XYZ file of C-alpha atoms in Angstrom:
615
model
C 14.574 28.238 37.869
C 16.787 24.800 36.947
C 18.479 23.936 40.113
C 22.655 24.544 40.204
C 25.075 21.127 39.973
C 25.381 21.703 43.765
C 22.435 21.924 44.939
C 21.520 18.553 43.371
C 24.279 16.727 44.819
C 23.313 13.443 46.827
C 20.741 13.763 49.756
C 21.732 11.763 53.006
C 21.195 8.491 53.475
C 17.502 7.335 53.925
C 15.250 4.590 55.447
C 16.299 2.315 57.913
C 19.402 0.007 58.303
C 21.630 -2.611 60.247
C 24.800 -0.684 62.151
C 27.325 -3.465 63.226
C 25.290 -6.126 63.170
C 22.078 -5.357 65.246
C 21.490 -1.022 65.964
C 18.841 0.235 63.509
C 18.948 3.837 62.585
C 16.552 5.881 60.926
C 16.679 8.952 58.766
C 13.330 10.612 57.367
C 13.211 13.325 55.261
C 10.257 15.589 56.414
C 10.730 19.117 56.094
C 8.225 21.663 57.628
C 7.309 19.562 60.124
C 7.625 19.761 64.069
C 8.423 15.784 64.766
C 8.915 12.761 63.431
C 8.302 8.853 65.351
C 9.303 5.654 64.865
C 6.153 3.169 65.807
C 7.805 -0.341 66.272
C 5.275 -3.606 66.128
C 5.754 -6.333 66.583
C 4.814 -9.828 63.820
C 0.628 -9.473 65.057
C 1.384 -5.821 64.237
C 0.445 -5.123 68.224
C 2.474 -1.495 68.898
C 6.213 -2.877 71.141
C 6.692 1.086 71.718
C 7.665 4.298 69.791
C 11.142 6.614 69.385
C 11.692 10.266 69.268
C 14.208 11.075 66.157
C 16.119 13.999 66.291
C 15.527 16.662 63.806
C 18.670 16.834 61.648
C 19.902 20.009 59.426
C 17.894 19.527 55.891
C 14.781 18.738 57.454
C 15.148 15.395 57.896
C 15.064 13.635 61.110
C 17.122 10.870 62.782
C 17.766 8.711 65.575
C 18.672 4.723 66.626
C 18.418 1.891 68.858
C 20.047 -0.919 69.576
C 19.399 -5.317 69.625
C 17.136 -4.870 66.918
C 18.248 -6.425 63.653
C 17.031 -7.138 60.599
C 13.367 -8.312 60.955
C 12.573 -5.137 62.844
C 9.193 -3.623 62.394
C 7.797 0.196 61.646
C 5.897 2.652 60.836
C 6.358 6.352 61.137
C 3.933 9.334 62.007
C 4.598 12.725 61.423
C 3.977 15.226 63.927
C 1.682 12.309 66.361
C -0.337 11.820 63.460
C -1.814 8.566 61.857
C 1.476 6.290 61.331
C 2.585 5.531 57.958
C 4.701 2.896 56.080
C 8.251 4.116 55.490
C 8.763 5.505 51.590
C 12.004 4.652 51.687
C 11.615 0.907 53.532
C 13.373 -1.602 51.887
C 10.510 -4.284 52.669
C 6.602 -4.092 53.034
C 6.259 -8.278 54.195
C 1.862 -7.287 54.925
C 1.599 -5.405 51.490
C 1.789 -1.305 50.816
C -0.065 -0.477 53.682
C 1.705 -1.741 56.579
C 4.565 -1.845 58.483
C 7.782 -1.682 56.953
C 10.516 -4.470 57.941
C 14.572 -4.016 58.269
C 16.391 -6.230 56.324
C 20.181 -6.271 55.497
C 21.545 -7.255 52.172
C 23.949 -9.863 53.024
C 22.613 -13.479 51.127
C 25.669 -15.687 51.008
C 26.119 -14.538 46.561
C 27.850 -17.140 44.838
C 28.181 -15.560 41.843
C 31.610 -13.815 42.364
C 32.810 -14.820 38.981
C 30.239 -12.670 37.079
C 30.747 -10.248 35.085
C 27.744 -8.936 33.819
C 26.371 -8.706 30.299
C 28.014 -7.477 27.188
C 25.624 -4.637 25.511
C 26.320 -5.500 21.645
C 24.900 -8.816 22.261
C 21.593 -8.837 24.724
C 18.970 -11.105 24.113
C 16.764 -10.066 25.973
C 13.941 -12.226 27.483
C 10.490 -10.211 29.638
C 8.961 -11.883 32.049
C 5.815 -10.706 34.781
C 6.629 -13.263 38.089
C 3.302 -13.616 38.865
C 1.728 -14.627 35.622
C 5.217 -16.382 34.482
C 4.387 -19.439 36.568
C 1.360 -20.725 38.676
C 3.190 -20.366 41.983
C 4.104 -15.906 41.181
C 7.061 -15.895 42.659
C 11.516 -15.634 41.829
C 11.570 -19.211 43.732
C 9.458 -20.563 41.524
C 10.873 -19.576 38.077
C 13.824 -20.731 38.890
C 13.596 -23.947 37.480
C 12.565 -22.110 33.987
C 16.343 -20.513 34.091
C 17.562 -23.975 32.510
C 14.877 -23.114 29.427
C 16.165 -20.065 28.821
C 19.707 -20.296 28.478
C 19.008 -24.023 26.387
C 16.663 -21.286 24.507
C 19.868 -19.137 23.805
C 18.505 -16.027 26.139
C 21.249 -14.284 27.938
C 18.919 -11.421 29.644
C 16.114 -11.847 31.968
C 13.884 -8.605 31.917
C 11.574 -8.379 35.188
C 8.617 -6.639 34.576
C 8.596 -3.860 37.995
C 9.164 -5.524 41.452
C 8.421 -2.135 43.385
C 5.907 -3.132 46.136
C 2.416 -2.571 44.962
C -1.505 -2.629 46.104
C -3.161 -5.798 46.520
C -1.685 -9.051 45.301
C -1.800 -8.903 41.938
C -0.983 -6.286 39.295
C 1.052 -5.852 36.342
C 4.227 -3.265 38.468
C 3.624 0.214 37.316
C 0.973 1.394 40.049
C 4.779 0.556 43.029
C 4.754 2.770 45.496
C 7.111 2.164 47.850
C 9.918 1.532 45.047
C 13.207 0.008 47.756
C 11.114 -3.181 48.128
C 10.564 -6.067 46.300
C 6.957 -7.340 45.979
C 5.755 -9.547 48.876
C 3.586 -12.129 47.025
C 6.519 -12.557 44.624
C 8.604 -13.094 47.754
C 10.568 -10.434 48.756
C 14.115 -9.483 49.288
C 15.252 -13.006 50.167
C 13.330 -14.530 47.121
C 14.769 -12.095 44.624
C 18.486 -12.562 45.324
C 17.670 -16.445 44.770
C 16.388 -15.415 41.353
C 19.449 -13.523 40.508
C 22.027 -15.516 42.284
C 20.916 -18.173 40.292
C 20.429 -16.531 37.012
C 24.062 -15.707 36.886
C 24.231 -19.320 37.594
C 23.262 -19.925 35.003
C 24.967 -17.087 32.943
C 21.784 -14.885 32.426
C 22.032 -11.184 33.476
C 19.047 -9.834 34.879
C 17.506 -5.998 34.273
C 14.786 -5.299 36.501
C 11.988 -2.747 35.120
C 12.171 0.223 37.113
C 9.050 2.645 36.885
C 11.055 6.734 38.170
C 8.685 8.626 35.941
C 5.056 8.227 38.326
C 3.908 6.753 41.429
C 0.851 4.251 42.083
C -2.418 5.626 43.961
C -2.829 3.245 46.436
C -0.276 3.012 49.241
C 1.634 6.418 48.183
C 2.567 8.899 51.241
C 4.605 10.729 50.441
C 2.375 13.906 51.171
C 2.094 12.627 54.239
C 6.398 13.445 55.245
C 7.421 16.153 52.048
C 4.885 18.512 49.210
C 8.101 18.092 47.992
C 8.025 14.617 46.344
C 5.799 15.838 43.450
C 5.439 19.153 41.226
C 3.036 21.633 39.612
C 5.713 22.874 37.129
C 5.685 19.677 35.022
C 2.620 17.565 34.617
C 2.047 13.555 33.210
C -0.460 11.325 32.008
C -0.729 10.214 35.400
C -0.991 13.882 36.646
C 1.758 16.135 38.808
C 5.126 15.419 37.363
C 7.761 13.773 40.525
C 9.930 16.458 40.994
C 13.091 16.866 39.613
C 14.219 19.760 39.468
C 12.404 22.264 41.498
C 12.483 23.012 45.592
C 13.699 19.934 47.446
C 14.671 18.144 44.402
C 18.047 17.014 46.021
C 16.514 14.470 48.137
C 13.572 13.470 45.430
C 16.506 13.011 42.601
C 18.238 10.690 45.797
C 15.412 8.837 45.942
C 15.679 7.492 42.359
C 19.432 7.630 42.443
C 19.830 5.581 46.164
C 17.208 3.072 44.219
C 19.785 2.763 41.339
C 22.108 2.218 43.703
C 20.628 -0.482 45.552
C 19.049 -2.609 42.618
C 23.085 -2.722 40.913
C 24.943 -3.162 44.672
C 22.833 -5.132 47.133
C 21.000 -7.607 44.209
C 23.084 -7.736 41.747
C 21.200 -6.774 38.823
C 22.860 -6.336 36.116
C 21.397 -3.328 34.847
C 17.886 -1.495 34.327
C 14.877 -0.786 31.612
C 13.155 2.852 32.420
C 10.089 3.036 32.218
C 8.832 5.846 29.811
C 11.372 8.113 30.748
C 10.049 10.667 28.042
C 7.367 11.375 31.249
C 10.464 11.800 33.256
C 10.890 15.445 33.320
C 14.320 17.679 34.401
C 15.024 20.928 32.965
C 18.218 20.872 35.124
C 21.989 20.014 34.303
C 23.191 17.326 34.736
C 19.014 15.386 33.618
C 18.144 12.948 35.875
C 18.824 9.801 33.243
C 22.599 10.851 32.637
C 23.089 10.367 36.873
C 21.113 7.198 36.210
C 23.734 5.714 34.121
C 26.533 6.833 36.018
C 24.858 6.049 39.415
C 24.607 2.494 37.883
C 27.980 2.084 36.825
C 29.390 2.985 40.335
C 27.149 1.160 41.790
C 28.499 -1.718 39.998
C 31.950 -2.119 40.838
C 33.671 -2.979 38.177
C 30.764 -5.663 36.973
C 29.069 -4.138 33.257
C 25.701 -2.868 33.554
C 23.309 -1.157 30.824
C 20.721 0.992 31.221
C 17.692 1.150 28.324
C 14.396 3.538 28.067
C 11.818 2.802 27.402
C 11.075 5.973 25.355
C 8.913 6.777 22.820
C 10.155 10.113 21.156
C 12.717 8.451 18.859
C 15.625 10.610 20.604
C 19.177 9.917 19.819
C 20.446 11.743 22.860
C 19.772 8.907 24.511
C 22.190 6.126 23.339
C 24.768 8.727 23.198
C 27.803 9.361 25.172
C 27.841 11.855 28.130
C 30.550 13.012 26.686
C 28.985 13.965 23.308
C 26.326 15.842 25.224
C 24.320 13.159 25.249
C 22.359 10.261 28.425
C 24.718 7.196 27.637
C 22.260 4.705 28.212
C 22.625 1.649 26.188
C 20.005 0.962 24.850
C 16.131 2.197 24.344
C 13.118 0.516 23.395
C 12.173 1.059 19.491
C 8.756 0.067 18.729
C 8.378 1.971 14.834
C 9.374 -1.748 13.550
C 7.082 -3.957 16.189
C 3.643 -1.403 14.725
C 5.351 -1.596 10.720
C 5.123 -5.133 11.075
C 1.370 -5.576 12.805
C 0.325 -3.147 9.686
C 1.908 -5.768 7.204
C 0.686 -8.874 8.577
C -2.468 -8.291 11.082
C -3.609 -4.785 8.894
C -3.642 -2.689 12.810
C -4.677 1.344 11.182
C -5.996 3.005 14.533
C -4.660 4.797 16.863
C -0.649 5.142 16.283
C -1.065 2.113 13.613
C -2.035 4.712 11.383
C 1.005 6.567 11.578
C 2.610 3.451 9.788
C 1.576 1.890 5.898
C 3.578 -0.945 7.026
C 4.423 -0.877 3.200
C 7.951 -2.796 2.263
C 9.397 0.868 1.330
C 8.719 1.440 5.214
C 9.607 -1.308 6.577
C 13.372 -1.932 4.718
C 13.697 2.030 5.773
C 12.483 1.138 9.458
C 15.488 -2.053 9.615
C 17.961 0.484 7.799
C 17.272 3.142 10.604
C 16.207 1.051 13.314
C 13.560 3.360 13.904
C 11.095 4.735 11.343
C 10.476 8.410 12.472
C 13.275 10.675 12.200
C 11.406 13.885 12.575
C 8.692 13.433 10.072
C 4.944 14.567 11.230
C 3.360 12.367 13.659
C -0.502 12.395 12.564
C -1.344 10.904 15.958
C 0.503 12.773 17.669
C -0.175 16.028 15.810
C 3.567 17.599 15.554
C 7.174 15.952 14.227
C 8.770 13.261 15.830
C 12.076 11.907 15.994
C 15.424 12.201 14.927
C 18.555 10.854 11.998
C 19.779 7.549 14.324
C 22.600 7.704 11.718
C 25.964 6.209 13.147
C 24.193 4.492 16.155
C 25.306 1.042 16.750
C 22.455 -0.963 15.811
C 22.561 -2.927 19.197
C 21.358 0.357 20.547
C 18.112 -0.388 19.381
C 15.283 -2.894 21.697
C 12.927 -4.584 18.843
C 10.041 -6.878 19.078
C 7.178 -8.525 18.282
C 5.479 -8.462 21.462
C 5.990 -7.389 24.682
C 3.825 -6.940 27.761
C 2.840 -3.279 26.532
C 1.487 -4.197 23.178
C 0.076 -7.771 23.924
C -1.928 -6.363 27.428
C -2.782 -3.039 26.233
C -4.870 -4.918 23.960
C -8.581 -5.166 25.422
C -8.929 -8.641 25.561
C -5.129 -9.381 26.165
C -4.591 -11.071 23.056
C -0.902 -12.204 21.472
C 0.265 -12.392 18.154
C -0.727 -15.556 17.217
C -4.311 -14.176 17.531
C -4.053 -11.910 14.810
C -1.775 -13.442 11.984
C -1.129 -17.163 11.308
C 1.210 -19.595 11.979
C 3.391 -18.728 9.129
C 3.239 -15.182 9.738
C 4.399 -15.341 12.784
C 7.532 -17.708 12.205
C 8.751 -15.331 9.170
C 8.135 -12.311 11.783
C 9.918 -13.768 14.129
C 12.981 -15.213 12.105
C 13.130 -11.324 10.738
C 13.777 -9.959 14.445
C 15.627 -13.177 15.722
C 18.719 -12.197 12.442
C 18.373 -8.747 12.368
C 21.234 -6.746 14.194
C 19.011 -5.146 16.552
C 18.614 -6.201 20.094
C 15.817 -8.523 20.515
C 13.312 -8.604 22.925
C 10.949 -11.852 23.472
C 8.240 -11.786 25.810
C 7.711 -14.874 27.712
C 6.194 -17.912 25.781
C 6.914 -16.188 22.320
C 9.073 -19.191 21.793
C 6.453 -21.648 21.459
C 3.813 -19.346 19.715
C 2.240 -19.326 23.822
C -1.431 -18.950 23.275
C -2.681 -17.973 26.940
C -3.777 -14.014 27.291
C -1.714 -11.142 28.982
C -4.499 -8.973 30.337
C -4.314 -6.198 32.272
C -5.125 -6.650 35.924
C -5.061 -5.266 39.184
C -5.948 -5.627 42.639
C -7.005 -2.399 43.901
C -9.571 -0.891 47.001
C -13.202 -1.556 45.963
C -13.622 2.234 45.374
C -10.509 2.689 43.426
C -10.978 -0.385 41.466
C -14.452 0.388 40.107
C -12.331 3.581 39.088
C -10.180 1.463 37.357
C -13.000 -0.931 35.824
C -14.997 2.143 34.419
C -11.789 3.727 32.185
C -10.100 0.050 30.560
C -13.507 -0.588 29.256
C -14.345 3.692 28.510
C -10.704 3.115 26.674
C -11.426 1.435 24.148
C -15.166 2.347 23.478
C -13.827 4.467 20.526
C -12.305 1.151 18.964
C -13.903 -0.170 15.709
C -12.735 -4.194 15.832
C -13.935 -4.174 19.969
C -17.237 -2.758 19.923
C -20.299 -4.548 21.477
C -18.211 -7.026 23.608
C -16.915 -6.445 26.996
C -13.471 -5.639 28.171
C -13.029 -7.872 31.020
C -12.845 -6.483 34.099
C -9.260 -6.019 35.719
C -10.123 -6.504 39.622
C -11.640 -10.290 38.299
C -9.281 -12.603 40.069
C -10.193 -14.614 36.407
C -8.616 -11.221 34.715
C -5.491 -12.480 35.857
C -5.695 -16.464 36.147
C -6.126 -16.680 33.138
C -2.953 -14.756 32.255
C -0.913 -17.577 33.912
C 1.299 -19.114 30.711
C 0.642 -22.257 30.455
C 4.257 -24.011 30.560
C 2.627 -27.424 29.773
C 1.573 -26.471 26.105
C 5.445 -26.985 25.501
C 4.144 -30.806 24.815
C 2.432 -29.720 21.427
C 2.761 -30.185 18.133
C 2.697 -26.724 17.176
C 4.327 -25.300 20.145
C 7.897 -27.798 19.791
C 8.309 -26.770 16.166
C 8.395 -22.590 16.598
C 10.109 -23.312 19.550
C 12.581 -25.646 17.825
C 12.546 -22.613 15.575
C 13.959 -20.043 17.936
C 15.995 -22.392 19.392
C 17.740 -22.675 16.290
C 17.663 -18.717 14.951
C 19.349 -17.581 18.328
C 22.237 -20.189 18.099
C 22.945 -19.087 14.370
C 22.776 -15.016 16.141
C 25.258 -16.889 18.604
C 27.013 -18.731 16.066
C 27.794 -17.231 12.385
C 30.501 -14.825 11.669
C 28.722 -12.459 9.116
C 25.986 -12.157 12.955
C 28.535 -11.908 15.395
C 31.155 -9.398 13.560
C 31.780 -6.560 15.336
C 32.447 -4.386 12.106
C 30.060 -5.996 10.305
C 27.192 -3.875 8.743
C 23.629 -4.359 7.771
C 21.267 -2.990 4.721
C 17.555 -3.683 3.395
C 16.040 -2.654 0.748
C 12.469 -3.770 -0.806
C 12.202 -6.255 -3.201
C 8.277 -5.849 -4.469
C 4.981 -4.237 -2.689
C 4.944 -7.066 -0.329
C 8.530 -8.128 0.401
C 11.354 -6.865 1.291
C 15.218 -8.119 2.493
C 17.799 -7.658 5.201
C 20.804 -8.258 4.043
C 24.449 -8.897 6.964
C 27.269 -8.320 5.682
C 30.540 -9.204 6.848
C 34.138 -10.563 6.393
C 33.331 -11.321 2.795
C 30.403 -12.983 3.021
C 26.542 -11.641 3.033
C 23.553 -12.977 5.055
C 20.150 -12.620 3.259
C 17.481 -12.937 4.981
C 14.258 -12.618 3.215
C 10.820 -11.717 4.162
C 7.538 -12.000 1.412
C 4.248 -10.690 2.881
C 1.656 -12.132 0.629
C 1.473 -13.356 -2.375
C 4.285 -14.937 -4.247
C 7.801 -13.946 -4.499
C 10.500 -15.165 -7.161
C 13.621 -12.994 -6.181
C 17.111 -13.346 -8.126
C 20.544 -13.479 -6.385
C 23.135 -11.997 -7.517
C 24.831 -14.354 -10.595
C 28.149 -13.939 -9.214
C 26.928 -14.894 -5.927
C 27.591 -17.976 -5.032
C 24.670 -19.087 -2.594
C 23.389 -21.942 0.597
C 19.704 -21.971 2.132
C 20.213 -21.902 6.096
C 17.224 -22.121 7.068
C 13.665 -21.413 5.795
C 10.573 -20.464 8.015
C 8.169 -22.789 6.632
C 10.709 -25.992 7.151
C 8.445 -28.934 8.724
C 10.485 -29.000 11.133
C 9.220 -25.323 12.241
C 5.555 -26.909 11.735
C 6.276 -25.234 8.140
C 4.307 -26.661 5.154
C 7.342 -26.259 2.423
C 9.485 -29.891 2.080
C 11.913 -28.623 -0.019
C 14.445 -26.078 -0.156
C 12.939 -22.378 -1.711
C 16.668 -22.219 -2.789
C 16.822 -23.270 -6.659
C 20.033 -22.059 -8.752
C 20.356 -18.616 -7.668
C 16.091 -17.537 -7.222
C 14.301 -17.676 -4.262
C 10.888 -18.453 -4.224
C 8.279 -17.938 -1.083
C 4.956 -18.375 -0.771
C 2.690 -16.652 1.170
C 4.004 -14.772 4.014
C 7.279 -17.040 4.787
C 10.918 -15.835 5.041
C 13.811 -18.028 3.691
C 18.038 -17.028 5.156
C 20.774 -17.626 2.129
C 24.458 -17.066 2.730
C 26.280 -15.368 -0.394
C 30.136 -15.864 -0.714
C 31.313 -13.521 -3.667
């Protein structure tokens, strides 16, 4: 039975924190256990002393020690057993198996002027901190912020930061939600990056994983069996317990984490991983509470909460007052899949659900997503809801992201599978659509470095991960006979490091110019910036389509040709002017003259033209 609202209320504060400047207080949830001790360590991991905690209400144990303060290191021993890290730890300086560390939230912030992002005008840049620079740290990325701002990006999205096992990982195997990864620079490094981002006018979103915990370093069950439930199951096993016995504390784990990212780290919002796997049969749903808590923690700043969710479910972004969850955005991958089918020919797995036809591409652009209740061949059941009436800014679109690159066996980027001309055409559509664009790091110069799947697990688990990864792709015809890179091999990680020197190449500079000029157009052209603007899309032949943006009496057309030759005649009564074309030599293309002659647009092969009409 789902719990009542009263039973789902906020649990007491847990973890370790500093009071009065130097006193450290602990509270641990360990229901059903007789005792909990805090085991204190020095910097060399030698035991200093033990502090027995006092039983409190609701299965908690608490206590305090004076004259410790920030930097104190400790583990927790339940019923006299081996000590483990605190699952509510704010820092794990020696990894997920080492002692936890007490940290304070004071950073000497300089961003008091910062008001947060406009959810209707986001341009998101997705970054994996560990491979974004050779150093792989928060502070090493700070010098890149000026590049992003000059590009026209206004929001940085960081792949998961919660402490994970080993030194290299995508971040989705995190086990300590509150502890930013030590090898990235830990709490201090993250605060410096966010403070610097705000100084550059960039918002920062954090990718948060609340649908599962990683297996290595996961000590939750040592404290309570109620962190997980057999009532629901996910692809990662038993679901996190959000609606059964003990769920009040588990929900508090998540909601306190949301609050920490926004309040203590000044993050501007969250991207929720696989929200469809956050299972909660109670009311209010955890997703709605996450949104509410994030906004409350911001103290008047604007924050955004975006979900990755495969269901095409309008309820996610419907306001809470209308029975929805009130999220600001949702990843809508249908356009990516249609474009991959059209330009790259992908057809296996979930791509079998897409034709890539001009008609279906136009339908996806009209709606925001393609599946609105039709049966999915891949899933075997109906998928999606009608998005009519939802603002297009709610839909996050991409032509690349960490999943769509990294979940390919060789981590190949889009450039491996489509021509440079197709890449420019797809980019033009993405950057000038009414939807929220997301770029994957390096996309703005058509980076050639792969983004492979990599891990740093212990030998036993690592072997299983390697075997599972290779088995996963054994049924795909295009990969047969090729050995999938070993996720555990350090070379798999280092090969994924972004090469910023590529920007010096002529081809990269052309694509980079395309991205800068189109993002500038997106931010300044009244047809694109108007809040009263409308859009439509239609096929103009079997292999071409038009996205139409209208506002204040003007119209902007993005005409995209997938293949072959296109001759498209514009309305005779309109005054037409060319704004940009993807095959302009400035961008690396081969078409010197404008594709617009009079009121006729001519495109050859994969290409896009941007035309402004005035009545």
